[in-house]
Short mmCIF file of C-alpha atoms and ligand atoms in Angstrom, two decimals:
data_model
loop_
_atom_site.label_atom_id
_atom_site.label_comp_id
_atom_site.label_asym_id
_atom_site.label_seq_id
_atom_site.Cartn_x
_atom_site.Cartn_y
_atom_site.Cartn_z
CA MET D 1 3.29 27.81 -6.70
CA PRO D 2 3.77 28.14 -2.89
CA SER D 3 6.28 25.63 -1.50
CA SER D 4 3.93 24.63 1.35
CA ARG D 5 0.79 22.89 0.12
CA ARG D 6 -2.47 21.74 1.72
CA ILE D 7 -2.48 18.01 1.16
CA LEU D 8 -5.22 15.45 1.74
CA VAL D 9 -4.10 11.87 2.44
CA THR D 10 -6.95 9.35 2.47
CA GLY D 11 -6.11 6.16 4.35
CA GLY D 12 -3.55 8.29 6.20
CA ALA D 13 -3.74 6.28 9.44
CA GLY D 14 -2.74 3.07 7.65
CA PHE D 15 0.67 1.56 7.09
CA LEU D 16 1.73 3.48 3.95
CA GLY D 17 -0.50 6.49 4.63
CA SER D 18 1.06 7.29 8.01
CA HIS D 19 4.57 7.21 6.51
CA LEU D 20 3.38 9.47 3.71
CA CYS D 21 1.78 11.98 6.15
CA GLU D 22 5.03 12.07 8.11
CA ARG D 23 7.09 12.67 4.97
CA LEU D 24 4.77 15.45 3.68
CA LEU D 25 4.86 17.23 7.06
CA ARG D 26 8.66 17.01 7.09
CA GLN D 27 8.65 18.83 3.75
CA GLY D 28 6.73 21.70 5.40
CA ASN D 29 3.23 20.96 4.07
CA GLU D 30 -0.13 21.04 5.84
CA VAL D 31 -1.61 17.56 5.97
CA LEU D 32 -5.26 16.57 6.34
CA CYS D 33 -5.43 12.86 7.13
CA VAL D 34 -8.78 11.17 6.46
CA ASP D 35 -9.40 7.61 7.63
CA ASN D 36 -12.23 5.44 8.97
CA PHE D 37 -9.84 3.24 11.03
CA PHE D 38 -10.94 0.06 9.26
CA THR D 39 -7.35 -1.19 9.24
CA GLY D 40 -5.52 1.99 10.26
CA THR D 41 -4.76 2.86 13.88
CA LYS D 42 -4.53 5.94 16.09
CA ALA D 43 -1.09 4.72 17.18
CA ASN D 44 0.22 5.16 13.60
CA ILE D 45 -0.59 8.88 13.63
CA ALA D 46 -0.21 9.60 17.38
CA PRO D 47 3.29 11.13 16.94
CA LEU D 48 1.92 13.51 14.27
CA MET D 49 -0.98 14.87 16.35
CA ALA D 50 1.21 17.43 18.15
CA ASP D 51 2.15 19.10 14.85
CA PRO D 52 -0.13 22.14 14.25
CA ARG D 53 0.08 21.51 10.47
CA PHE D 54 -1.46 18.03 10.92
CA GLU D 55 -5.21 17.50 11.11
CA PHE D 56 -7.15 14.24 11.39
CA MET D 57 -10.72 13.67 10.20
CA ARG D 58 -12.60 10.41 10.78
CA HIS D 59 -14.46 9.85 7.53
CA ASP D 60 -15.39 7.04 5.15
CA VAL D 61 -14.39 7.90 1.56
CA THR D 62 -17.46 6.13 0.18
CA PHE D 63 -19.27 9.32 1.27
CA PRO D 64 -18.59 12.72 -0.32
CA LEU D 65 -16.01 14.98 1.30
CA TYR D 66 -16.00 18.77 1.15
CA VAL D 67 -12.58 20.26 1.97
CA GLU D 68 -10.20 22.72 0.30
CA VAL D 69 -6.82 21.23 -0.68
CA ASP D 70 -4.09 21.55 -3.33
CA ASP D 71 -3.12 17.87 -3.62
CA ILE D 72 -4.86 14.57 -2.88
CA TYR D 73 -3.19 11.22 -2.25
CA ASN D 74 -5.90 8.54 -2.39
CA LEU D 75 -4.70 5.55 -0.36
CA ALA D 76 -7.90 4.59 1.47
CA CYS D 77 -8.52 0.87 0.94
CA PRO D 78 -7.66 -2.25 2.93
CA ALA D 79 -4.67 -3.89 1.23
CA SER D 80 -4.29 -7.26 2.95
CA PRO D 81 -6.32 -10.14 1.43
CA ILE D 82 -7.82 -11.15 4.78
CA HIS D 83 -8.98 -7.58 5.42
CA TYR D 84 -10.28 -6.77 1.94
CA GLN D 85 -12.11 -10.13 1.83
CA PHE D 86 -13.75 -9.52 5.25
CA ASP D 87 -16.36 -7.21 3.67
CA PRO D 88 -15.85 -7.48 -0.10
CA VAL D 89 -18.80 -5.25 -1.00
CA GLN D 90 -17.37 -2.45 1.15
CA THR D 91 -13.94 -3.03 -0.47
CA THR D 92 -15.34 -2.45 -3.97
CA LYS D 93 -17.28 0.57 -2.71
CA THR D 94 -14.14 1.99 -1.12
CA SER D 95 -12.21 1.69 -4.38
CA VAL D 96 -14.96 2.78 -6.75
CA HIS D 97 -17.16 5.21 -4.77
CA GLY D 98 -14.03 6.41 -2.97
CA ALA D 99 -12.37 7.19 -6.33
CA ILE D 100 -15.52 8.94 -7.62
CA ASN D 101 -15.73 11.07 -4.47
CA MET D 102 -12.04 11.98 -4.43
CA LEU D 103 -11.99 12.71 -8.18
CA GLY D 104 -15.10 14.88 -7.76
CA LEU D 105 -13.33 16.74 -4.99
CA ALA D 106 -10.19 17.14 -7.13
CA LYS D 107 -12.32 18.48 -9.98
CA ARG D 108 -14.06 21.05 -7.77
CA VAL D 109 -10.91 22.37 -6.08
CA LYS D 110 -8.62 21.80 -9.13
CA ALA D 111 -6.25 19.60 -7.12
CA ARG D 112 -3.65 17.16 -8.40
CA ILE D 113 -4.66 13.65 -7.42
CA PHE D 114 -2.59 10.50 -6.82
CA GLN D 115 -4.08 7.00 -6.88
CA ALA D 116 -2.52 4.11 -4.94
CA SER D 117 -3.18 1.41 -7.51
CA THR D 118 -1.68 -2.04 -7.24
CA SER D 119 0.18 -4.87 -8.93
CA GLU D 120 -3.09 -6.79 -8.37
CA VAL D 121 -4.44 -5.12 -11.52
CA TYR D 122 -2.21 -7.67 -13.33
CA GLY D 123 -3.98 -10.55 -11.50
CA ASP D 124 -2.12 -13.86 -11.91
CA PRO D 125 0.23 -12.52 -14.58
CA THR D 126 1.11 -14.44 -17.72
CA VAL D 127 3.77 -11.84 -18.60
CA HIS D 128 6.87 -11.74 -16.41
CA PRO D 129 8.17 -9.33 -15.23
CA GLN D 130 5.11 -7.12 -15.49
CA THR D 131 5.33 -3.93 -17.57
CA GLU D 132 2.73 -1.17 -17.45
CA ALA D 133 1.59 -2.17 -20.98
CA TYR D 134 0.43 -5.59 -19.74
CA THR D 135 -3.36 -5.52 -19.28
CA GLY D 136 -3.54 -8.37 -16.80
CA ASN D 137 -5.18 -11.70 -16.09
CA VAL D 138 -7.85 -11.11 -13.43
CA ASN D 139 -10.69 -13.42 -12.44
CA PRO D 140 -13.65 -11.00 -12.22
CA ILE D 141 -15.74 -13.25 -9.95
CA GLY D 142 -13.09 -14.68 -7.62
CA LEU D 143 -12.38 -13.93 -3.96
CA ARG D 144 -9.73 -11.33 -4.83
CA ALA D 145 -11.93 -9.58 -7.42
CA CYS D 146 -13.39 -7.05 -4.95
CA TYR D 147 -9.89 -5.62 -4.59
CA ASP D 148 -8.42 -6.31 -8.05
CA GLU D 149 -11.45 -5.19 -10.06
CA GLY D 150 -12.17 -2.34 -7.64
CA LYS D 151 -8.67 -1.00 -8.23
CA ARG D 152 -8.96 -1.57 -12.00
CA CYS D 153 -12.23 0.39 -12.07
CA ALA D 154 -10.60 3.15 -10.01
CA GLU D 155 -7.85 3.39 -12.67
CA THR D 156 -10.57 3.62 -15.36
CA LEU D 157 -12.21 6.48 -13.46
CA PHE D 158 -8.90 8.30 -13.02
CA PHE D 159 -8.13 8.14 -16.75
CA ASP D 160 -11.69 9.12 -17.75
CA TYR D 161 -11.61 12.15 -15.41
CA HIS D 162 -8.25 13.02 -16.93
CA ARG D 163 -9.51 12.75 -20.53
CA GLN D 164 -12.97 14.21 -19.91
CA HIS D 165 -12.26 16.87 -17.28
CA ARG D 166 -8.51 17.46 -17.76
CA LEU D 167 -7.75 16.42 -14.20
CA ARG D 168 -4.08 16.20 -13.25
CA ILE D 169 -3.77 12.54 -12.24
CA LYS D 170 -0.86 10.36 -11.08
CA VAL D 171 -1.38 6.59 -10.93
CA ALA D 172 1.17 4.30 -9.27
CA ARG D 173 0.89 0.51 -9.41
CA ILE D 174 2.39 -0.46 -6.08
CA PHE D 175 3.97 -3.91 -5.63
CA ASN D 176 4.28 -5.69 -2.25
CA THR D 177 5.61 -3.17 0.26
CA TYR D 178 6.51 -3.87 3.89
CA GLY D 179 7.97 -2.12 6.92
CA PRO D 180 7.27 -0.70 10.38
CA ARG D 181 3.63 0.20 11.20
CA MET D 182 2.15 -2.80 9.45
CA HIS D 183 -0.62 -4.05 11.72
CA LEU D 184 0.20 -6.90 14.11
CA ASN D 185 -2.73 -8.82 12.58
CA ASP D 186 -2.25 -7.44 9.07
CA GLY D 187 -2.27 -10.93 7.53
CA ARG D 188 0.20 -10.17 4.74
CA VAL D 189 3.16 -12.44 4.40
CA VAL D 190 6.02 -10.32 5.81
CA SER D 191 4.22 -9.34 9.01
CA ASN D 192 2.73 -12.83 9.46
CA PHE D 193 6.13 -14.53 9.18
CA ILE D 194 7.92 -12.02 11.44
CA VAL D 195 5.27 -12.20 14.17
CA GLN D 196 5.17 -16.01 13.98
CA ALA D 197 8.97 -16.20 14.13
CA LEU D 198 9.18 -13.83 17.12
CA LYS D 199 6.49 -15.78 18.98
CA GLY D 200 8.17 -19.11 18.15
CA GLN D 201 5.02 -20.23 16.35
CA PRO D 202 4.98 -22.27 13.11
CA ILE D 203 5.54 -20.21 9.95
CA THR D 204 2.45 -20.68 7.77
CA ILE D 205 3.41 -21.21 4.14
CA TYR D 206 0.42 -21.23 1.81
CA GLY D 207 0.80 -23.83 -0.95
CA LYS D 208 4.36 -25.07 -1.55
CA GLY D 209 5.91 -21.64 -1.07
CA THR D 210 7.22 -21.64 -4.64
CA GLN D 211 5.07 -18.62 -5.55
CA THR D 212 7.15 -15.45 -5.82
CA ARG D 213 6.82 -11.82 -4.74
CA SER D 214 9.16 -8.82 -4.88
CA PHE D 215 9.31 -6.85 -1.63
CA CYS D 216 9.90 -3.09 -1.42
CA TYR D 217 10.81 -1.32 1.83
CA VAL D 218 8.37 1.44 2.80
CA ASP D 219 10.91 4.33 2.72
CA ASP D 220 11.77 3.53 -0.91
CA LEU D 221 8.09 3.39 -1.83
CA ILE D 222 7.27 6.76 -0.22
CA GLU D 223 10.20 8.39 -2.02
CA ALA D 224 8.86 7.13 -5.35
CA ILE D 225 5.29 8.33 -4.87
CA VAL D 226 6.39 11.78 -3.71
CA ARG D 227 8.62 12.00 -6.80
CA LEU D 228 5.74 10.87 -9.03
CA MET D 229 3.46 13.60 -7.64
CA ALA D 230 6.13 16.22 -8.42
CA THR D 231 6.40 15.29 -12.12
CA ARG D 232 5.05 17.53 -14.91
CA ASP D 233 1.27 17.59 -15.39
CA THR D 234 1.36 15.58 -18.62
CA LEU D 235 2.83 12.59 -16.78
CA THR D 236 -0.09 10.52 -15.55
CA GLY D 237 1.32 7.02 -15.19
CA PRO D 238 0.47 4.27 -14.57
CA VAL D 239 3.95 3.67 -13.21
CA ASN D 240 5.06 0.44 -11.53
CA ILE D 241 6.62 1.09 -8.12
CA GLY D 242 8.27 -1.80 -6.35
CA SER D 243 11.38 -3.85 -6.00
CA PRO D 244 12.58 -5.95 -8.94
CA ALA D 245 14.31 -8.41 -6.54
CA GLU D 246 12.12 -11.52 -6.66
CA PHE D 247 11.98 -14.19 -3.92
CA SER D 248 9.91 -17.30 -3.37
CA ILE D 249 7.76 -17.29 -0.24
CA ARG D 250 9.83 -20.16 1.08
CA GLU D 251 13.02 -18.13 0.65
CA LEU D 252 11.37 -15.27 2.54
CA ALA D 253 10.51 -17.62 5.42
CA THR D 254 14.09 -18.90 5.58
CA LYS D 255 15.48 -15.35 5.68
CA ILE D 256 13.11 -14.30 8.46
CA ILE D 257 13.94 -17.37 10.54
CA ALA D 258 17.66 -16.62 10.16
CA LEU D 259 17.31 -12.90 10.97
CA THR D 260 15.17 -13.49 14.07
CA GLY D 261 17.18 -16.51 15.24
CA SER D 262 13.82 -18.24 15.67
CA ARG D 263 13.27 -21.96 16.20
CA SER D 264 9.96 -21.83 14.33
CA LYS D 265 9.29 -24.65 11.89
CA LEU D 266 7.59 -24.29 8.51
CA VAL D 267 4.01 -25.57 8.18
CA PHE D 268 2.17 -25.83 4.88
CA ARG D 269 -1.43 -24.63 4.51
CA PRO D 270 -3.75 -24.66 1.46
CA LEU D 271 -3.00 -22.05 -1.18
CA PRO D 272 -5.82 -19.44 -1.26
CA ALA D 273 -7.88 -19.22 -4.48
CA ASP D 274 -6.43 -17.07 -7.29
CA ASP D 275 -3.16 -16.53 -5.40
CA PRO D 276 -0.76 -15.18 -8.09
CA THR D 277 2.06 -17.64 -8.83
CA GLN D 278 4.68 -15.00 -9.66
CA ARG D 279 5.06 -11.26 -9.40
CA LYS D 280 7.91 -8.90 -10.20
CA PRO D 281 7.72 -5.38 -11.56
CA ASP D 282 9.53 -4.09 -14.59
CA ILE D 283 10.58 -0.68 -13.21
CA THR D 284 12.24 0.69 -16.36
CA LEU D 285 9.65 3.50 -16.50
CA ALA D 286 10.09 4.53 -12.85
CA ARG D 287 13.88 4.48 -13.28
CA LYS D 288 13.62 6.77 -16.30
CA LEU D 289 10.82 9.16 -15.28
CA LEU D 290 11.47 9.40 -11.54
CA ARG D 291 15.20 8.66 -11.53
CA TRP D 292 14.28 6.17 -8.83
CA GLN D 293 15.05 2.64 -7.83
CA PRO D 294 14.78 0.91 -4.44
CA LYS D 295 17.86 1.35 -2.23
CA VAL D 296 17.07 -0.80 0.79
CA PRO D 297 18.07 -4.49 0.39
CA LEU D 298 15.59 -7.07 1.70
CA GLU D 299 17.75 -8.13 4.70
CA GLU D 300 18.15 -4.51 5.85
CA GLY D 301 14.45 -3.72 5.52
CA LEU D 302 13.48 -6.96 7.25
CA ALA D 303 15.86 -6.18 10.15
CA LYS D 304 14.14 -2.79 10.67
CA THR D 305 10.71 -4.37 10.46
CA ILE D 306 11.68 -7.14 12.89
CA ALA D 307 12.90 -4.47 15.37
CA TYR D 308 9.54 -2.70 15.05
CA PHE D 309 7.51 -5.86 15.74
CA GLU D 310 9.82 -6.81 18.64
CA GLY D 311 9.01 -3.43 20.23
CA LEU D 312 5.28 -3.89 19.61
CA LEU D 313 5.21 -7.43 21.03
CA THR D 314 7.23 -6.40 24.09
CA LYS D 315 4.55 -3.76 24.83
CA VAL D 316 1.72 -6.28 24.30
CA TRP D 317 3.44 -8.90 26.51
CA SER D 318 4.18 -6.41 29.31
CA ARG D 319 0.52 -5.26 29.27
CA THR D 320 -0.64 -8.90 29.50
CA ALA D 321 1.78 -9.54 32.39
CA THR D 322 0.47 -6.47 34.28
CA VAL D 323 -3.16 -7.57 33.85
CA ALA D 324 -2.32 -11.13 34.98
P1 NAD K 1 -3.58 -0.35 5.20
O1 NAD K 1 -4.69 -1.31 5.33
O2 NAD K 1 -2.57 -0.28 6.29
O3 NAD K 1 -4.10 1.13 4.95
C1 NAD K 1 -5.34 1.42 4.37
C2 NAD K 1 -5.97 2.58 5.13
O4 NAD K 1 -7.20 2.94 4.50
C3 NAD K 1 -6.30 2.19 6.58
O5 NAD K 1 -5.88 3.21 7.45
C4 NAD K 1 -7.82 2.06 6.57
O6 NAD K 1 -8.40 2.31 7.83
C5 NAD K 1 -8.21 3.11 5.52
N1 NAD K 1 -9.51 2.86 4.90
C6 NAD K 1 -10.01 1.69 4.41
N2 NAD K 1 -11.24 1.89 3.93
C7 NAD K 1 -11.53 3.22 4.09
C8 NAD K 1 -12.66 4.02 3.80
N3 NAD K 1 -13.74 3.52 3.20
N4 NAD K 1 -12.62 5.34 4.13
C9 NAD K 1 -11.53 5.87 4.73
N5 NAD K 1 -10.43 5.15 5.04
C10 NAD K 1 -10.45 3.83 4.72
O7 NAD K 1 -2.85 -0.70 3.80
P2 NAD K 1 -1.56 -0.08 3.12
O8 NAD K 1 -0.61 -1.17 2.87
O9 NAD K 1 -1.09 1.12 3.86
O10 NAD K 1 -2.15 0.35 1.71
C11 NAD K 1 -2.44 1.71 1.40
C12 NAD K 1 -2.87 1.81 -0.05
O11 NAD K 1 -1.82 1.36 -0.91
C13 NAD K 1 -4.11 0.99 -0.39
O12 NAD K 1 -4.91 1.71 -1.29
C14 NAD K 1 -3.54 -0.23 -1.08
O13 NAD K 1 -4.44 -0.79 -1.99
C15 NAD K 1 -2.32 0.35 -1.77
N6 NAD K 1 -1.30 -0.69 -1.97
C16 NAD K 1 -0.52 -1.13 -0.97
C17 NAD K 1 0.40 -2.14 -1.19
C18 NAD K 1 1.31 -2.66 -0.11
O14 NAD K 1 2.04 -3.62 -0.36
N7 NAD K 1 1.37 -2.10 1.07
C19 NAD K 1 0.51 -2.72 -2.47
C20 NAD K 1 -0.33 -2.25 -3.46
C21 NAD K 1 -1.21 -1.22 -3.22
N1 UDP K 2 1.41 -16.16 2.30
C1 UDP K 2 1.88 -17.25 2.99
N2 UDP K 2 1.70 -17.29 4.34
C2 UDP K 2 1.09 -16.29 5.03
C3 UDP K 2 0.63 -15.17 4.32
C4 UDP K 2 0.79 -15.14 2.94
O1 UDP K 2 2.46 -18.19 2.42
O2 UDP K 2 0.99 -16.40 6.27
C5 UDP K 2 1.61 -16.11 0.84
C6 UDP K 2 0.36 -15.82 0.02
O3 UDP K 2 -0.33 -17.00 -0.28
C7 UDP K 2 0.96 -15.16 -1.21
C8 UDP K 2 2.20 -14.43 -0.69
O4 UDP K 2 2.49 -15.03 0.57
O5 UDP K 2 1.36 -16.14 -2.14
C9 UDP K 2 1.97 -12.94 -0.49
O6 UDP K 2 0.80 -12.78 0.25
P1 UDP K 2 0.30 -11.36 0.78
O7 UDP K 2 -1.01 -11.59 1.43
O8 UDP K 2 1.38 -10.73 1.57
O9 UDP K 2 0.15 -10.46 -0.53
P2 UDP K 2 -0.41 -10.71 -2.02
O10 UDP K 2 -0.86 -12.12 -2.19
O11 UDP K 2 -1.52 -9.75 -2.13
O12 UDP K 2 0.76 -10.40 -2.87
#
């Protein structure tokens, strides 16, 4: 097997996708990044455009794609609730038609294919922490269903292509991940709280803030998915990837206020429908199979993410000042 591979990354202009493209290029691979810029940005991939081994194609994965590649990482899908609920029909299509198209491509060119699945397949979990054996508690008709059920159906398709067509699949169930290159208006909790704290605006806690999440820094996540792709062909997953350190949303707010030195106050807003009350991965399998566990503590990852958003806001504010 040649050490340099031709690799397709769908959703490559997004938060995780752009970090993955960067990592794969650093390893000496050729990278084809496919994205429709629904939530991704040109700025995320701008530093990569000068690399002759990097190519960008504007394309929607709900339509077939004809390219020649060795590996496929399928990340295309909005991940923030406000973005995936903006056009829920398109979200389901992206997960389901996108999976069918990428699996069809993998079948034709005999590529290995990775699926960015999610902890959302567990819904509002009744088992805690969540192991891969847990089959979940998802409301199929709720506001989050377009994402949760779309991702569940994508997993079904991956395993059926594996059983029926012997495709080499790798499925990771990714838990809440954060870091630089999240969109300023991403809407997920870490970026919301940091941006609010830096602007001195109230920190919006949905519900009482007692719900929990476990936050993984992006560098740790990328390391795990690259390791998963490199495992032997018989290893398909699903494998939980995330941090087992669990925090309440209120604790997260307090940490971000302390790290930014902000004077922002907490405000409480209604809890969105079907918002999971607790979430924490059991990563025993990832530890064993990938010899992996997250290295970056929450404070350290938050400090890097805060520095990123400070830089972004400084640029936005200086542009506004110039226009005024
Ligand atoms: P993101 O919104 O930053 O990235 C998604 C990318 O997919 C964007 O660049 C977007 O423009 C692109 N995209 C959306 N629909 C598309 C379509 N139809 N065709 C082509 N491109 C399309 O989100 P992210 O956090 O980087 O998430 C990446 C993947 O990882 C997603 O599949 C998401 O479900 C999964 N995931 C992420 C997390 C997390 O915490 N970040 C957790 C679980 C799963
Ligand atoms: N959340 C919050 N304030 C915000 C954004 C999110 O309290 O401004 C809460 C949200 O209700 C959820 C948790 O933070 O309980 C994580 O939300 P996010 O959208 O980041 O991810 P997900 O719910 O998909 O885990």
